[in-house]
Amino acid sequence: MYSEKVMEHFRNPRNMGEIPDADGVGRVGNPVCGDLMTIYIKVKDGRLEDVKFKTFGCGAAIATSSMVTEMAKGKTLEEALRISKMDVAQALGGLPPIKMHCSNLAADGLHAAIADYQKKQQSRK
Ligand code: FES
C-alpha cells in the first residue's frame, strides 16, 4: 500500500525530536484520527536553519513529517510556506488516497511553526 520511500522514512525518520529553544513551534492535529504533530523551527537570516518534529500518529504521518523537515531545511520562510501537502506526498512517491490527510498535517504543521515565529517577531517590535 505504501511506496518504498514512505516505508524508508517511516523506518528511519529524519530530524525526529525537539528543538528546546525553537524560534517557532507549530502544533496541529487531526480530529478524525486523533493524530498529533509538532514541528519546531530554528530561523537564521530568514532561512530555516533547523527543523525537527514530534509526531504521535500513523506511519504516513511519521513519513510525511520526516519528509517535510528535509524539504524545508535551508529554505527561506517564503519558500517553506509554499510547500504544499501535494509536494510532500509527491516527494514520497505518492500516498494512498485515504492517507492524503496525513500529508496535510505535515504541511500545516510547518506553516503553523512559521506563523508562530512571525507572530513572535511582530510582538518583539
Ligand atoms: Fe491520522 Fe495519518 S491516519 S495522520
PDB file of N, CA and C in Angstrom, residues 53-102:
ATOM      1  N   PHE A  53      10.713  17.409  14.311  1.00  0.00           N
ATOM      2  CA  PHE A  53       9.298  17.095  14.541  1.00  0.00           C
ATOM      3  C   PHE A  53       9.107  16.046  15.619  1.00  0.00           C
ATOM      4  N   LYS A  54       7.919  16.105  16.215  1.00  0.00           N
ATOM      5  CA  LYS A  54       7.471  15.029  17.100  1.00  0.00           C
ATOM      6  C   LYS A  54       6.064  14.685  16.654  1.00  0.00           C
ATOM      7  N   THR A  55       5.851  13.440  16.347  1.00  0.00           N
ATOM      8  CA  THR A  55       4.550  13.039  15.818  1.00  0.00           C
ATOM      9  C   THR A  55       4.024  11.821  16.542  1.00  0.00           C
ATOM     10  N   PHE A  56       2.771  11.913  16.984  1.00  0.00           N
ATOM     11  CA  PHE A  56       2.089  10.748  17.515  1.00  0.00           C
ATOM     12  C   PHE A  56       1.028  10.410  16.498  1.00  0.00           C
ATOM     13  N   GLY A  57       1.342   9.476  15.649  1.00  0.00           N
ATOM     14  CA  GLY A  57       0.362   9.199  14.612  1.00  0.00           C
ATOM     15  C   GLY A  57       0.719   7.973  13.800  1.00  0.00           C
ATOM     16  N   CYS A  58       0.047   7.853  12.692  1.00  0.00           N
ATOM     17  CA  CYS A  58       0.197   6.689  11.827  1.00  0.00           C
ATOM     18  C   CYS A  58       1.525   6.726  11.074  1.00  0.00           C
ATOM     19  N   GLY A  59       1.816   5.667  10.380  1.00  0.00           N
ATOM     20  CA  GLY A  59       3.058   5.567   9.625  1.00  0.00           C
ATOM     21  C   GLY A  59       3.201   6.670   8.600  1.00  0.00           C
ATOM     22  N   ALA A  60       2.112   6.998   7.929  1.00  0.00           N
ATOM     23  CA  ALA A  60       2.166   8.044   6.904  1.00  0.00           C
ATOM     24  C   ALA A  60       2.426   9.401   7.551  1.00  0.00           C
ATOM     25  N   ALA A  61       1.873   9.625   8.739  1.00  0.00           N
ATOM     26  CA  ALA A  61       2.094  10.900   9.434  1.00  0.00           C
ATOM     27  C   ALA A  61       3.574  11.038   9.796  1.00  0.00           C
ATOM     28  N   ILE A  62       4.182   9.940  10.219  1.00  0.00           N
ATOM     29  CA  ILE A  62       5.609   9.974  10.570  1.00  0.00           C
ATOM     30  C   ILE A  62       6.455  10.190   9.310  1.00  0.00           C
ATOM     31  N   ALA A  63       6.142   9.470   8.246  1.00  0.00           N
ATOM     32  CA  ALA A  63       6.896   9.613   6.997  1.00  0.00           C
ATOM     33  C   ALA A  63       6.751  11.023   6.420  1.00  0.00           C
ATOM     34  N   THR A  64       5.543  11.590   6.481  1.00  0.00           N
ATOM     35  CA  THR A  64       5.356  12.928   5.906  1.00  0.00           C
ATOM     36  C   THR A  64       6.034  13.995   6.770  1.00  0.00           C
ATOM     37  N   SER A  65       6.041  13.799   8.103  1.00  0.00           N
ATOM     38  CA  SER A  65       6.741  14.771   8.956  1.00  0.00           C
ATOM     39  C   SER A  65       8.225  14.734   8.645  1.00  0.00           C
ATOM     40  N   SER A  66       8.752  13.522   8.539  1.00  0.00           N
ATOM     41  CA  SER A  66      10.170  13.362   8.239  1.00  0.00           C
ATOM     42  C   SER A  66      10.507  14.046   6.911  1.00  0.00           C
ATOM     43  N   MET A  67       9.685  13.808   5.916  1.00  0.00           N
ATOM     44  CA  MET A  67       9.929  14.380   4.588  1.00  0.00           C
ATOM     45  C   MET A  67       9.822  15.902   4.620  1.00  0.00           C
ATOM     46  N   VAL A  68       8.831  16.430   5.313  1.00  0.00           N
ATOM     47  CA  VAL A  68       8.640  17.884   5.297  1.00  0.00           C
ATOM     48  C   VAL A  68       9.828  18.585   5.984  1.00  0.00           C
ATOM     49  N   THR A  69      10.408  17.974   6.993  1.00  0.00           N
ATOM     50  CA  THR A  69      11.563  18.604   7.648  1.00  0.00           C
ATOM     51  C   THR A  69      12.738  18.653   6.668  1.00  0.00           C
ATOM     52  N   GLU A  70      12.917  17.573   5.908  1.00  0.00           N
ATOM     53  CA  GLU A  70      14.009  17.552   4.930  1.00  0.00           C
ATOM     54  C   GLU A  70      13.792  18.587   3.830  1.00  0.00           C
ATOM     55  N   MET A  71      12.547  18.702   3.388  1.00  0.00           N
ATOM     56  CA  MET A  71      12.237  19.632   2.300  1.00  0.00           C
ATOM     57  C   MET A  71      12.410  21.083   2.754  1.00  0.00           C
ATOM     58  N   ALA A  72      12.088  21.349   4.022  1.00  0.00           N
ATOM     59  CA  ALA A  72      12.059  22.730   4.488  1.00  0.00           C
ATOM     60  C   ALA A  72      13.435  23.256   4.908  1.00  0.00           C
ATOM     61  N   LYS A  73      14.288  22.370   5.362  1.00  0.00           N
ATOM     62  CA  LYS A  73      15.596  22.797   5.860  1.00  0.00           C
ATOM     63  C   LYS A  73      16.372  23.579   4.816  1.00  0.00           C
ATOM     64  N   GLY A  74      16.884  24.746   5.217  1.00  0.00           N
ATOM     65  CA  GLY A  74      17.704  25.549   4.314  1.00  0.00           C
ATOM     66  C   GLY A  74      16.886  26.489   3.445  1.00  0.00           C
ATOM     67  N   LYS A  75      15.554  26.310   3.452  1.00  0.00           N
ATOM     68  CA  LYS A  75      14.700  27.168   2.608  1.00  0.00           C
ATOM     69  C   LYS A  75      14.423  28.497   3.308  1.00  0.00           C
ATOM     70  N   THR A  76      14.082  29.514   2.513  1.00  0.00           N
ATOM     71  CA  THR A  76      13.618  30.773   3.113  1.00  0.00           C
ATOM     72  C   THR A  76      12.205  30.525   3.647  1.00  0.00           C
ATOM     73  N   LEU A  77      11.734  31.444   4.490  1.00  0.00           N
ATOM     74  CA  LEU A  77      10.394  31.272   5.052  1.00  0.00           C
ATOM     75  C   LEU A  77       9.349  31.254   3.944  1.00  0.00           C
ATOM     76  N   GLU A  78       9.531  32.131   2.951  1.00  0.00           N
ATOM     77  CA  GLU A  78       8.572  32.203   1.846  1.00  0.00           C
ATOM     78  C   GLU A  78       8.535  30.886   1.076  1.00  0.00           C
ATOM     79  N   GLU A  79       9.715  30.338   0.805  1.00  0.00           N
ATOM     80  CA  GLU A  79       9.768  29.062   0.072  1.00  0.00           C
ATOM     81  C   GLU A  79       9.102  27.950   0.885  1.00  0.00           C
ATOM     82  N   ALA A  80       9.385  27.938   2.184  1.00  0.00           N
ATOM     83  CA  ALA A  80       8.829  26.882   3.045  1.00  0.00           C
ATOM     84  C   ALA A  80       7.306  26.995   3.130  1.00  0.00           C
ATOM     85  N   LEU A  81       6.801  28.238   3.088  1.00  0.00           N
ATOM     86  CA  LEU A  81       5.348  28.421   3.145  1.00  0.00           C
ATOM     87  C   LEU A  81       4.665  27.900   1.878  1.00  0.00           C
ATOM     88  N   ARG A  82       5.441  27.803   0.814  1.00  0.00           N
ATOM     89  CA  ARG A  82       4.857  27.320  -0.444  1.00  0.00           C
ATOM     90  C   ARG A  82       4.837  25.788  -0.539  1.00  0.00           C
ATOM     91  N   ILE A  83       5.472  25.100   0.410  1.00  0.00           N
ATOM     92  CA  ILE A  83       5.448  23.631   0.380  1.00  0.00           C
ATOM     93  C   ILE A  83       4.028  23.176   0.712  1.00  0.00           C
ATOM     94  N   SER A  84       3.429  22.459  -0.217  1.00  0.00           N
ATOM     95  CA  SER A  84       2.039  22.041  -0.019  1.00  0.00           C
ATOM     96  C   SER A  84       1.976  20.557   0.318  1.00  0.00           C
ATOM     97  N   LYS A  85       0.795  20.121   0.725  1.00  0.00           N
ATOM     98  CA  LYS A  85       0.651  18.693   1.040  1.00  0.00           C
ATOM     99  C   LYS A  85       0.900  17.837  -0.205  1.00  0.00           C
ATOM    100  N   MET A  86       0.578  18.405  -1.382  1.00  0.00           N
ATOM    101  CA  MET A  86       0.833  17.649  -2.617  1.00  0.00           C
ATOM    102  C   MET A  86       2.329  17.465  -2.830  1.00  0.00           C
ATOM    103  N   ASP A  87       3.102  18.537  -2.542  1.00  0.00           N
ATOM    104  CA  ASP A  87       4.559  18.445  -2.697  1.00  0.00           C
ATOM    105  C   ASP A  87       5.120  17.342  -1.793  1.00  0.00           C
ATOM    106  N   VAL A  88       4.610  17.309  -0.561  1.00  0.00           N
ATOM    107  CA  VAL A  88       5.112  16.317   0.401  1.00  0.00           C
ATOM    108  C   VAL A  88       4.767  14.907  -0.078  1.00  0.00           C
ATOM    109  N   ALA A  89       3.527  14.730  -0.491  1.00  0.00           N
ATOM    110  CA  ALA A  89       3.086  13.406  -0.948  1.00  0.00           C
ATOM    111  C   ALA A  89       3.868  12.977  -2.191  1.00  0.00           C
ATOM    112  N   GLN A  90       4.089  13.937  -3.091  1.00  0.00           N
ATOM    113  CA  GLN A  90       4.828  13.617  -4.317  1.00  0.00           C
ATOM    114  C   GLN A  90       6.270  13.230  -4.020  1.00  0.00           C
ATOM    115  N   ALA A  91       6.891  13.964  -3.100  1.00  0.00           N
ATOM    116  CA  ALA A  91       8.289  13.673  -2.743  1.00  0.00           C
ATOM    117  C   ALA A  91       8.418  12.274  -2.159  1.00  0.00           C
ATOM    118  N   LEU A  92       7.326  11.779  -1.607  1.00  0.00           N
ATOM    119  CA  LEU A  92       7.339  10.429  -1.025  1.00  0.00           C
ATOM    120  C   LEU A  92       6.908   9.371  -2.035  1.00  0.00           C
ATOM    121  N   GLY A  93       6.757   9.778  -3.275  1.00  0.00           N
ATOM    122  CA  GLY A  93       6.355   8.813  -4.296  1.00  0.00           C
ATOM    123  C   GLY A  93       4.863   8.509  -4.239  1.00  0.00           C
ATOM    124  N   GLY A  94       4.095   9.431  -3.658  1.00  0.00           N
ATOM    125  CA  GLY A  94       2.637   9.256  -3.612  1.00  0.00           C
ATOM    126  C   GLY A  94       2.185   8.606  -2.314  1.00  0.00           C
ATOM    127  N   LEU A  95       0.923   8.879  -1.977  1.00  0.00           N
ATOM    128  CA  LEU A  95       0.309   8.275  -0.792  1.00  0.00           C
ATOM    129  C   LEU A  95      -1.030   7.688  -1.203  1.00  0.00           C
ATOM    130  N   PRO A  96      -1.456   6.626  -0.549  1.00  0.00           N
ATOM    131  CA  PRO A  96      -2.793   6.105  -0.862  1.00  0.00           C
ATOM    132  C   PRO A  96      -3.828   7.204  -0.589  1.00  0.00           C
ATOM    133  N   PRO A  97      -4.884   7.303  -1.390  1.00  0.00           N
ATOM    134  CA  PRO A  97      -5.863   8.395  -1.237  1.00  0.00           C
ATOM    135  C   PRO A  97      -6.372   8.562   0.189  1.00  0.00           C
ATOM    136  N   ILE A  98      -6.620   7.472   0.909  1.00  0.00           N
ATOM    137  CA  ILE A  98      -7.170   7.645   2.271  1.00  0.00           C
ATOM    138  C   ILE A  98      -6.112   8.152   3.243  1.00  0.00           C
ATOM    139  N   LYS A  99      -4.863   8.227   2.778  1.00  0.00           N
ATOM    140  CA  LYS A  99      -3.791   8.709   3.653  1.00  0.00           C
ATOM    141  C   LYS A  99      -3.351  10.125   3.293  1.00  0.00           C
ATOM    142  N   MET A 100      -4.012  10.743   2.333  1.00  0.00           N
ATOM    143  CA  MET A 100      -3.598  12.091   1.918  1.00  0.00           C
ATOM    144  C   MET A 100      -3.718  13.103   3.060  1.00  0.00           C
ATOM    145  N   HIS A 101      -4.699  12.914   3.936  1.00  0.00           N
ATOM    146  CA  HIS A 101      -4.857  13.877   5.029  1.00  0.00           C
ATOM    147  C   HIS A 101      -3.637  13.886   5.943  1.00  0.00           C
ATOM    148  N   CYS A 102      -2.895  12.795   5.961  1.00  0.00           N
ATOM    149  CA  CYS A 102      -1.705  12.727   6.822  1.00  0.00           C
ATOM    150  C   CYS A 102      -0.645  13.717   6.335  1.00  0.00           C
TER     151      CYS A 102
END
